[in-house]
Tab-separated table of C-alpha atoms and ligand atoms in Angstrom:
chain	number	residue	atom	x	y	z
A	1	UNK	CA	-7.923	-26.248	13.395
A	2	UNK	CA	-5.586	-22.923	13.174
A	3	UNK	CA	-7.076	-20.175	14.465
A	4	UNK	CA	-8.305	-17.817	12.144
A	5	UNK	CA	-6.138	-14.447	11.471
A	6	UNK	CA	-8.359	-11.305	12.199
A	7	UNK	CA	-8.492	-8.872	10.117
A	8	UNK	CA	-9.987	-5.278	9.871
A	9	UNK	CA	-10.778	-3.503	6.677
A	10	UNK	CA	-11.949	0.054	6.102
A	11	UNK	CA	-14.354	1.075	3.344
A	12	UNK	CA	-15.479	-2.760	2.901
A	13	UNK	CA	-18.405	-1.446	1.186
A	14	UNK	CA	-16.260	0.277	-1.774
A	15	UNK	CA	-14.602	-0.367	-4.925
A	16	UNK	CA	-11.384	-1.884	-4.080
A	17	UNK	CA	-13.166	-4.538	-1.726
A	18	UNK	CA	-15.193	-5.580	-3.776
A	19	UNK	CA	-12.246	-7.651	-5.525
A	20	UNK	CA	-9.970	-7.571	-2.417
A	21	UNK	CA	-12.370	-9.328	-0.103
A	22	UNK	CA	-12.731	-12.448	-1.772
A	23	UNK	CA	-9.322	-12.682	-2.821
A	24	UNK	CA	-8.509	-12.773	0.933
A	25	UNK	CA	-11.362	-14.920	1.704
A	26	UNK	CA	-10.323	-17.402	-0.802
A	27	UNK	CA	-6.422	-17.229	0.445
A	28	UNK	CA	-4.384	-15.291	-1.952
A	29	UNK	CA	-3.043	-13.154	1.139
A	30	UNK	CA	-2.505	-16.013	4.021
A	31	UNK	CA	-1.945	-18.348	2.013
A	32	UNK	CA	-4.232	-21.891	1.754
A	33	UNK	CA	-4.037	-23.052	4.646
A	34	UNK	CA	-4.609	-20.212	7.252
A	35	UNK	CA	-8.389	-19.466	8.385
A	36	UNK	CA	-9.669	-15.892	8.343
A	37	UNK	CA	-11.805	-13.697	9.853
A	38	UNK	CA	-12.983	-10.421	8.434
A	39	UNK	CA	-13.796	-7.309	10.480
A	40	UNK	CA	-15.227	-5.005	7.844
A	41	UNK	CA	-15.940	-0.977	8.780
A	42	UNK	CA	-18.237	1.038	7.263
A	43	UNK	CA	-20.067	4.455	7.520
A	44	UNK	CA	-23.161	4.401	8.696
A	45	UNK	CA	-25.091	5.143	5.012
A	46	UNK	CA	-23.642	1.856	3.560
A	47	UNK	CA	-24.164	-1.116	6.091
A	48	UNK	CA	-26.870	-1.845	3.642
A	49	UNK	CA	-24.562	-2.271	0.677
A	50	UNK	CA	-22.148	-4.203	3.135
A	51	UNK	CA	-24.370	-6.612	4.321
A	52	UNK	CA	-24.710	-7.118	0.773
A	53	UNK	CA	-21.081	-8.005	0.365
A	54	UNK	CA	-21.095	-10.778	3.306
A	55	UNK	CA	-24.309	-12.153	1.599
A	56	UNK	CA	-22.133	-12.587	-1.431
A	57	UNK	CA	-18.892	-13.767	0.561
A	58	UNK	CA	-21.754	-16.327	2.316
A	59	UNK	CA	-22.615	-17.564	-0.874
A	60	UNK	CA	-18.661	-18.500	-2.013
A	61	UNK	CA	-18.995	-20.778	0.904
A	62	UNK	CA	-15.182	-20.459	0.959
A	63	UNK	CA	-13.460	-23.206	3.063
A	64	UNK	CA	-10.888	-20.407	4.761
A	65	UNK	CA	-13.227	-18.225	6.185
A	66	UNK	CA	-14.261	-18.565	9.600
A	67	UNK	CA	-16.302	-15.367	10.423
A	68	UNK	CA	-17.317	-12.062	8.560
A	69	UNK	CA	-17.969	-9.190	11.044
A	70	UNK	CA	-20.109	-6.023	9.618
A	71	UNK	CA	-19.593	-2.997	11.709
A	72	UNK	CA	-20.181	1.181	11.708
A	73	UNK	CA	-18.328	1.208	15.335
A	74	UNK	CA	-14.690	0.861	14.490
A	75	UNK	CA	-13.906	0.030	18.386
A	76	UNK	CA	-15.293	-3.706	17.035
A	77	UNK	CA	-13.770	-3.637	13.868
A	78	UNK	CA	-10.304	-3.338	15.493
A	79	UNK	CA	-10.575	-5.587	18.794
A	80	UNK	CA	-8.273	-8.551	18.231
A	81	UNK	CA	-6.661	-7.891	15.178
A	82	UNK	CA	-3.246	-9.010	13.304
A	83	UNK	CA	-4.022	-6.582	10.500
A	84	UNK	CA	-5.807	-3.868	9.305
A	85	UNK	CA	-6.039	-2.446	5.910
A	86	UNK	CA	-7.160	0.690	5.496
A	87	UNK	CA	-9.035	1.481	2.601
A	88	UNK	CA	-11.787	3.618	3.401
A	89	UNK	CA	-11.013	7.267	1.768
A	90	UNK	CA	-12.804	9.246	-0.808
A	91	UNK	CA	-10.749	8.384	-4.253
A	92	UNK	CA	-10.315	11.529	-6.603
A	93	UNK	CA	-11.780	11.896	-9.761
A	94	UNK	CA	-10.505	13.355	-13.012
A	95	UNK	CA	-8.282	16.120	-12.904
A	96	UNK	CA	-7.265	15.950	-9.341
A	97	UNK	CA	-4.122	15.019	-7.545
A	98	UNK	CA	-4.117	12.464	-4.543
A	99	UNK	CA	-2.849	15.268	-2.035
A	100	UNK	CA	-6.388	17.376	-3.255
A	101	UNK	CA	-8.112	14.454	-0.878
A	102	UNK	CA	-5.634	15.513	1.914
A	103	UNK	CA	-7.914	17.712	4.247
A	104	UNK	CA	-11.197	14.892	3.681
A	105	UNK	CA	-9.348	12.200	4.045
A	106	UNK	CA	-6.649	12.900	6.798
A	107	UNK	CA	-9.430	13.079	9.150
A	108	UNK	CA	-10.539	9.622	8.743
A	109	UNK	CA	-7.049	8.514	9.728
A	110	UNK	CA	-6.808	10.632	13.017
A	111	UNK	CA	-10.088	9.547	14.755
A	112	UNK	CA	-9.340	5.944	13.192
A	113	UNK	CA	-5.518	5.534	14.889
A	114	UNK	CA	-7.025	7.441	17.803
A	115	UNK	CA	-9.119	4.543	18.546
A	116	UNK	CA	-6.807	1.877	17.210
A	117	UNK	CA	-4.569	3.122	19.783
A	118	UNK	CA	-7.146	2.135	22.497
A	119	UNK	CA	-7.771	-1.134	21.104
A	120	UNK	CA	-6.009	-2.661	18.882
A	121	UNK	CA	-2.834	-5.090	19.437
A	122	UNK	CA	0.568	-3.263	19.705
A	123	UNK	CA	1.580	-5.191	16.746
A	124	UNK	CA	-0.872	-5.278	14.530
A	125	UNK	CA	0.016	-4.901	10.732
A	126	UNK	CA	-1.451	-2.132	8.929
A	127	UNK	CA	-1.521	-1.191	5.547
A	128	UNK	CA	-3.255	2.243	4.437
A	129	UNK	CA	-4.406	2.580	0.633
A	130	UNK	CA	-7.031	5.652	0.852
A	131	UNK	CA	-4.817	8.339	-0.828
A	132	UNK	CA	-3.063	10.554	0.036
A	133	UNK	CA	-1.590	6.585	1.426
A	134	UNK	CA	1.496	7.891	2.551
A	135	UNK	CA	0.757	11.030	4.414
A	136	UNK	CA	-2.457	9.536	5.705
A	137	UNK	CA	-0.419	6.253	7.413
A	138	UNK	CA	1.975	9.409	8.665
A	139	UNK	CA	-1.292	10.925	10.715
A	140	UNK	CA	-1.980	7.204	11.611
A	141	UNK	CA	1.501	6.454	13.037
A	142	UNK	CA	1.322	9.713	14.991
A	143	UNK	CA	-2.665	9.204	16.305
A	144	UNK	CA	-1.630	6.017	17.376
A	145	UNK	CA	1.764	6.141	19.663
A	146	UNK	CA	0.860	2.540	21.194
A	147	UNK	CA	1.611	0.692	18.325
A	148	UNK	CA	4.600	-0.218	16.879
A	149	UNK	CA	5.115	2.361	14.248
A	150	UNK	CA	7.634	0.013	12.052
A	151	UNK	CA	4.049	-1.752	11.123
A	152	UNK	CA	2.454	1.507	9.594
A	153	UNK	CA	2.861	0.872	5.906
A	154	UNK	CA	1.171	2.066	2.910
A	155	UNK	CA	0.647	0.745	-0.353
A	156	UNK	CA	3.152	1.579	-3.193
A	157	UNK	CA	2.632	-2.376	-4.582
A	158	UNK	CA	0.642	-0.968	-6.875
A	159	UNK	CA	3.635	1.205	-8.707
A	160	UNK	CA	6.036	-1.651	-8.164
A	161	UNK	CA	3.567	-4.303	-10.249
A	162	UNK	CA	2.758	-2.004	-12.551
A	163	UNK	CA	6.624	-1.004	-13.081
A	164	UNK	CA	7.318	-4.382	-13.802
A	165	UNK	CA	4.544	-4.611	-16.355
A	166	UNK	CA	6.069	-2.001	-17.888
A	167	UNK	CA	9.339	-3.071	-18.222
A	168	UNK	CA	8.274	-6.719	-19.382
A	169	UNK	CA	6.205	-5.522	-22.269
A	170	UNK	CA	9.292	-3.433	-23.380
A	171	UNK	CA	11.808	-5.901	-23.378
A	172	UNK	CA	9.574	-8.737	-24.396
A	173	UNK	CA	9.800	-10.671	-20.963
A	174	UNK	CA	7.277	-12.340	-18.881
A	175	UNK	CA	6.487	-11.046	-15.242
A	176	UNK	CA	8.943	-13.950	-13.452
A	177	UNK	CA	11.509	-13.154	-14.956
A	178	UNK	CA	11.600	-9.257	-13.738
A	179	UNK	CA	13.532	-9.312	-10.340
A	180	UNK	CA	14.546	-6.278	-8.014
A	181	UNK	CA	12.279	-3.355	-9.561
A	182	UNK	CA	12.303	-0.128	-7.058
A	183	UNK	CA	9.774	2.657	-6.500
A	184	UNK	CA	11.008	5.164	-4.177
A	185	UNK	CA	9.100	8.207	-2.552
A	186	UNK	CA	5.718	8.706	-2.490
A	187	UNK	CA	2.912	7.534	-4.003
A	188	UNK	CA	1.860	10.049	-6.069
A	189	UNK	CA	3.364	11.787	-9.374
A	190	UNK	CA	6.687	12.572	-7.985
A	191	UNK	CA	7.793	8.866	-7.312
A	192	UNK	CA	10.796	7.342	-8.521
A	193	UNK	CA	10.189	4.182	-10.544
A	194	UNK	CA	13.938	2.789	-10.879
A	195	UNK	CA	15.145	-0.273	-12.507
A	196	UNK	CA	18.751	0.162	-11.888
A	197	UNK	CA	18.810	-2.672	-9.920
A	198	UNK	CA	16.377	-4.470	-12.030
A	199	UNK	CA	17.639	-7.859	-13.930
A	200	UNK	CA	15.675	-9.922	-16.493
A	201	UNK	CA	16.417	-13.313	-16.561
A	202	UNK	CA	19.681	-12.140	-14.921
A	203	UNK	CA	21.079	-9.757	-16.913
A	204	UNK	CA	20.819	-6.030	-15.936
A	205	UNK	CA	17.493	-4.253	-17.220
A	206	UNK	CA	19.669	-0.841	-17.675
A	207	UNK	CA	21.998	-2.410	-20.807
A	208	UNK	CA	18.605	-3.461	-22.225
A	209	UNK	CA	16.858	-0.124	-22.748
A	210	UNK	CA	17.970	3.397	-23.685
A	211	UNK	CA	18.276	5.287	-20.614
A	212	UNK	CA	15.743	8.126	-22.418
A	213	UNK	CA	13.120	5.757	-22.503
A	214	UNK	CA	13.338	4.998	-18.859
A	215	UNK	CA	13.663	8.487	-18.129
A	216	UNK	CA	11.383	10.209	-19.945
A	217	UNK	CA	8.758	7.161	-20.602
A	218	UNK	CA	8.979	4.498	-17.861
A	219	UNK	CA	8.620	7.221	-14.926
A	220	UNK	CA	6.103	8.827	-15.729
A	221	UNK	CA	3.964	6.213	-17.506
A	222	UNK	CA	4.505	4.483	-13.910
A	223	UNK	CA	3.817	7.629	-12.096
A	224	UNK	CA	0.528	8.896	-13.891
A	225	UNK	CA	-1.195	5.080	-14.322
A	226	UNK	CA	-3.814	5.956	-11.440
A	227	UNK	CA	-4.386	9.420	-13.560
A	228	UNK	CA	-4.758	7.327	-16.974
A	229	UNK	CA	-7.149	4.632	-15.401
A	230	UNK	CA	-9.225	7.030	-13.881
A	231	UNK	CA	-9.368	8.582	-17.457
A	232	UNK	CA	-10.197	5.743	-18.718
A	233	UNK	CA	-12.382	4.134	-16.254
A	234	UNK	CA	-13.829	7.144	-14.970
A	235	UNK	CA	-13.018	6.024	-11.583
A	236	UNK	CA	-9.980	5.395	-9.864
A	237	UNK	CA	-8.233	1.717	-10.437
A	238	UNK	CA	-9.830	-1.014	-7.857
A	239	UNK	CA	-9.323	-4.380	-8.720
A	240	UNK	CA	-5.728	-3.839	-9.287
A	241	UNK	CA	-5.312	-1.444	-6.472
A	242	UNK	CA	-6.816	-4.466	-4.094
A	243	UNK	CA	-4.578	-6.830	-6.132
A	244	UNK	CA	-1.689	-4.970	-4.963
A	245	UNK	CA	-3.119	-4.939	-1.002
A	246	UNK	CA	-3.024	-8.740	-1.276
A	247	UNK	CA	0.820	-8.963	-2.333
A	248	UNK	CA	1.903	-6.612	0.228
A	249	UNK	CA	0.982	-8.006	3.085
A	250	UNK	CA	1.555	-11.316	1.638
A	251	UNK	CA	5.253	-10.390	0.581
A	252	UNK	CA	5.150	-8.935	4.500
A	253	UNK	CA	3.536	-12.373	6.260
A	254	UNK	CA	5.199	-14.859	4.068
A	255	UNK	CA	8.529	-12.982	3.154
A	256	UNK	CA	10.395	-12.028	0.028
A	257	UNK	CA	11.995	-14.565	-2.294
A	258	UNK	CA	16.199	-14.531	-1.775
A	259	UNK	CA	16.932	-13.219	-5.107
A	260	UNK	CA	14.364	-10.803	-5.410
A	261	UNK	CA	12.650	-7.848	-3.044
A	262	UNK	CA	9.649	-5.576	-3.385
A	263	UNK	CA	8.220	-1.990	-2.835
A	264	UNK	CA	6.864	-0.773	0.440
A	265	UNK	CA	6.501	2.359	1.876
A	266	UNK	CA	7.307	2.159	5.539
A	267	UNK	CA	8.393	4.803	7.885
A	268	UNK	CA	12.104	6.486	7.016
A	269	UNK	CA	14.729	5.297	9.633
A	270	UNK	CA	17.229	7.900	7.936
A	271	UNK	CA	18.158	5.356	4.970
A	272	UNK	CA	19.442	7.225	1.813
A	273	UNK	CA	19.000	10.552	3.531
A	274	UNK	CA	15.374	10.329	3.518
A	275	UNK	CA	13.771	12.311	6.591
A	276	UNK	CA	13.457	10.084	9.842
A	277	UNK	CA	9.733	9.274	10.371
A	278	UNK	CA	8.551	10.199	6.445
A	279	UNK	CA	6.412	6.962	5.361
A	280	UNK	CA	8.664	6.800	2.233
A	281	UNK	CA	8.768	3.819	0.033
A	282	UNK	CA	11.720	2.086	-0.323
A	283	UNK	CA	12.632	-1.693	-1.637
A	284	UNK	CA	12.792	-3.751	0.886
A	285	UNK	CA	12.923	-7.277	2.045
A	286	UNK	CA	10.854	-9.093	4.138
A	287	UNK	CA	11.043	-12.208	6.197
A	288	UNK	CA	9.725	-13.610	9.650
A	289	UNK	CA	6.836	-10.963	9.281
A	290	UNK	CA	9.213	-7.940	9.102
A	291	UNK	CA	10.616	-5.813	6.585
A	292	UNK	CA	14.158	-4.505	6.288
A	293	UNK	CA	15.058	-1.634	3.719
A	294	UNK	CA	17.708	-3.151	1.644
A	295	UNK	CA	20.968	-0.988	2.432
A	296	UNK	CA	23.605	0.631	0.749
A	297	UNK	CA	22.220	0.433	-3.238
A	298	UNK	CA	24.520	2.470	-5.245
A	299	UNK	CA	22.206	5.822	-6.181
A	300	UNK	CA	22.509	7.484	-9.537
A	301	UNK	CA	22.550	11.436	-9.160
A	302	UNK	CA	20.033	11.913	-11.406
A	303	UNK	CA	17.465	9.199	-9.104
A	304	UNK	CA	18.639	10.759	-6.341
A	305	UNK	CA	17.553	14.198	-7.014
A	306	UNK	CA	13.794	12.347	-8.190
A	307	UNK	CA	14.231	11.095	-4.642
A	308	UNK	CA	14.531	14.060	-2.973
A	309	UNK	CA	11.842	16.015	-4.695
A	310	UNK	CA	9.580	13.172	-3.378
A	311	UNK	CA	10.873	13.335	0.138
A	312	UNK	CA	10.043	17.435	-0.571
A	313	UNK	CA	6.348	16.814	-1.429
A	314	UNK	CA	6.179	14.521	1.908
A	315	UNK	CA	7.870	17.123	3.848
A	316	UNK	CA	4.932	19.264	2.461
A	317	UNK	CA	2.050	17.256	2.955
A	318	UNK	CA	3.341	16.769	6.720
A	319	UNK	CA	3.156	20.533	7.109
A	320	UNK	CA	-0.415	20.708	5.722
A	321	UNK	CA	-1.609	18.043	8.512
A	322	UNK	CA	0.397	19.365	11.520
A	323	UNK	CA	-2.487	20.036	13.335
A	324	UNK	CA	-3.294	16.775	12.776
A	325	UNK	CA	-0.311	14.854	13.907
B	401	NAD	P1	-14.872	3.883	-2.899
B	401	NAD	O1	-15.445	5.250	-2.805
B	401	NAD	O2	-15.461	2.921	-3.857
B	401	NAD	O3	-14.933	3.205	-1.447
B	401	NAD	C1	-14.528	3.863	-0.309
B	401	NAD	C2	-15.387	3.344	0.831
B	401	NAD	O4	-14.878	3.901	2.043
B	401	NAD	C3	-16.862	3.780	0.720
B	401	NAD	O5	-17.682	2.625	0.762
B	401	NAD	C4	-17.060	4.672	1.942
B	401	NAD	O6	-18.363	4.536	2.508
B	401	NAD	C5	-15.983	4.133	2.892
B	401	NAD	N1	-15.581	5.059	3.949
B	401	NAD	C6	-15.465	6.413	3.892
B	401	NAD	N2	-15.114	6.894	5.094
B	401	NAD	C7	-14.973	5.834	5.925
B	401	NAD	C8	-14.636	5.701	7.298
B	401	NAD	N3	-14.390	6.765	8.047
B	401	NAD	N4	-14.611	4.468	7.835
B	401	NAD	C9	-14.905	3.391	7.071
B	401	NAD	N5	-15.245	3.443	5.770
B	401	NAD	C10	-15.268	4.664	5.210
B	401	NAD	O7	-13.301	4.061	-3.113
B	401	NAD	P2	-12.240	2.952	-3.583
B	401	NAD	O8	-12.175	2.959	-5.057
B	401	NAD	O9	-12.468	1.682	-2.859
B	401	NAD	O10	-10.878	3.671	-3.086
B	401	NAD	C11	-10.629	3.834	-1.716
B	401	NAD	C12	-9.362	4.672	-1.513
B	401	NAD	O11	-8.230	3.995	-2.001
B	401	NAD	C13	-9.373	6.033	-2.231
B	401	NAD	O12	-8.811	7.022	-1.377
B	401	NAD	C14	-8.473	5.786	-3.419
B	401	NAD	O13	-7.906	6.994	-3.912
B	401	NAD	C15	-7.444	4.898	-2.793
B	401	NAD	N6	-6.596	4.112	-3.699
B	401	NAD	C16	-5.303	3.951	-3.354
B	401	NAD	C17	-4.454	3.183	-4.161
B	401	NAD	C18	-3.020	2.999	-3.788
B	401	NAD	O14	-2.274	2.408	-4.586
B	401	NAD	N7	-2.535	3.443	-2.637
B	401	NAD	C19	-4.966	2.595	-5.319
B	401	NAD	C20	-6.298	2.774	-5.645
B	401	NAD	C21	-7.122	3.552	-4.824
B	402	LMR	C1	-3.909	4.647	-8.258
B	402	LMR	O1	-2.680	4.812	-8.268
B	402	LMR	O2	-4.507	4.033	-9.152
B	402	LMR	C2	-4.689	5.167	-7.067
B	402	LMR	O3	-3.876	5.850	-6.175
B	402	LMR	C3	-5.882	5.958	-7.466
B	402	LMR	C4	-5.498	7.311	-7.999
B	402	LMR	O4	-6.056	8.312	-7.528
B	402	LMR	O5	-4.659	7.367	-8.898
């Protein structure tokens, strides 16, 4: 029997794993065939609510999972992990912007990669989703100098499904068809949803639209979705948020297909001018159980200045936290 692939989760008791965890349970992230074991992290006020959720993850009886660990102390949650996703944030509410939860939820992600530092593998794979995702795997990364910083990612799947959504109910296409979408930046309003690369059954997305409509529609209907479900919903997007969790570290574990690449935001190495160390997301490729920003994309002026207003909000946030990096 494989051994079972450990993983710690963050806010286990919330919305987004309520959906997540038995996706991953059932194998939509490792794939059929790979065991796993679940190290879930609460706050102390709702281990009742998560014993709740491995009562109900006990009662799939799912063949793939070999052990559910409840836990307030996150010292067990991350002993012997390959991944970690970190969920556990406050979500905003109407009216808000994602950097609003900066000073609440940046916190969180100092004491957590303080102690991940102490305990976890150097390699483990983590993926952060409370928001502000990108600045709060930035005060991760820097809380935690023993790991390797290449695997502190955050989520921007979410934008790059929803992009290609988007573009397939446009143009009349069906979700396979849509290769090479990009989001760039941050996840938040000033990202850069960008289909010049994009093809539809293999012909280029860009001759099949007016370039108004991706401009001045496709951007920011991509860039405000979290603001309209939350309108709609009356609390921030879950199920498809935890959707998106599953993909990425799928695409990550299992790799990219060769004619096609995906959205993650990973830290900057300089690419496209973007400021070394930013957690910036960029399309990349992935294969072996790495990533590698796909180089030397030709960069329209008018997406590059979207990109650099992005890079500016970063460059912001990171200032806000510096006492906390
Ligand atoms: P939720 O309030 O339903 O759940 C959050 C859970 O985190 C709660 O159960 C809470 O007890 C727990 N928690 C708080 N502090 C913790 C800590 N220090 N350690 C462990 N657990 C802790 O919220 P949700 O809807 O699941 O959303 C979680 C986060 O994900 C929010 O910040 C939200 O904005 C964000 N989000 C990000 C994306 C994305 O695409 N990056 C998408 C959707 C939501
Ligand atoms: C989303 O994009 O749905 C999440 O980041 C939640 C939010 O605050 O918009």
């Amino acid at each position: 029997m494989t051994d079972p692939v450990r993983i710690a989760i963050t806010g286990a008791a919330g919305q987004i794993c309520y959906s997540m965890l038995f996706r991953i349970a059932s194998g939509g992230m490792y794939g059929p065939n790979q065991p796993v074991a679940l190290q879930l992290l609460e706050i102390p006020q709702a281990m009742g609510v998560l014993e709740a959720v491995k009562m109900e993850l006990d009662d799939c009886a799912f063949p793939l999972l070999a052990e559910t660990i409840c836990t307030d102390d996150p010292k067990t949650a991350f002993t012997n992990i390959d991944a970690a996703l970190f969920v556990g944030a406050k979500p905003r509410g109407p009216g808000m912007e994602r950097s609003d939860l900066l000073k609440d939820n940046g916190k969180i992600f100092s004491s957590l990669g303080k102690i991940m530092n102490d305990v976890a593998n150097p390699d483990v794979k983590v993926c952060v989703v409370g928001n502000p995702a990108n600045t709060n795997a930035y005060i991760l990364k820097a809380n935690a100098p023993n790991l390797n910083p290449r695997n502190i990612t955050a989520l921007t799947r979410l934008d790059h499904n929803r992009a290609i959504s988007q573009l397939a109910a446009k143009v009349g296409s069906t979700v396979p068809e849509i290769k090479k979408m990009v989001i760039w930046g941050n996840h938040s309003t000033t990202q850069v949803p960008d289909i010049s690369y994009c093809n539809v059954a293999g012909k280029a997305a860009a001759g099949m639209v007016d370039e108004a409509w991706a401009r001045e529609d496709f951007i920011p209907t991509v860039a405000k979705r979290g603001a309209a479900v939350i309108a709609a919903r009356g609390s921030s997007s879950a199920a498809s948020a935890g959707n998106a969790v599953v993909d990425h570290m799928a695409s990550w574990v299992n790799g990219t297909d060769s004619d096609d690449w995906t959205s993650m935001s990973v830290p900057s190495d300089g690419s496209y001018g973007i400021k070394e160390g930013l957690i910036y997301s960029f399309p990349v490729t992935c294969q072996n159980g790495d990533w590698k920003i796909v180089q030397d994309l030709p960069v329209s002026d008018f997406i590059q200045g979207k990109m650099k207003e992005s890079e500016a909000e970063l460059l912001e946030e990171a200032d806000a936290v510096k006492e906390m990096v």
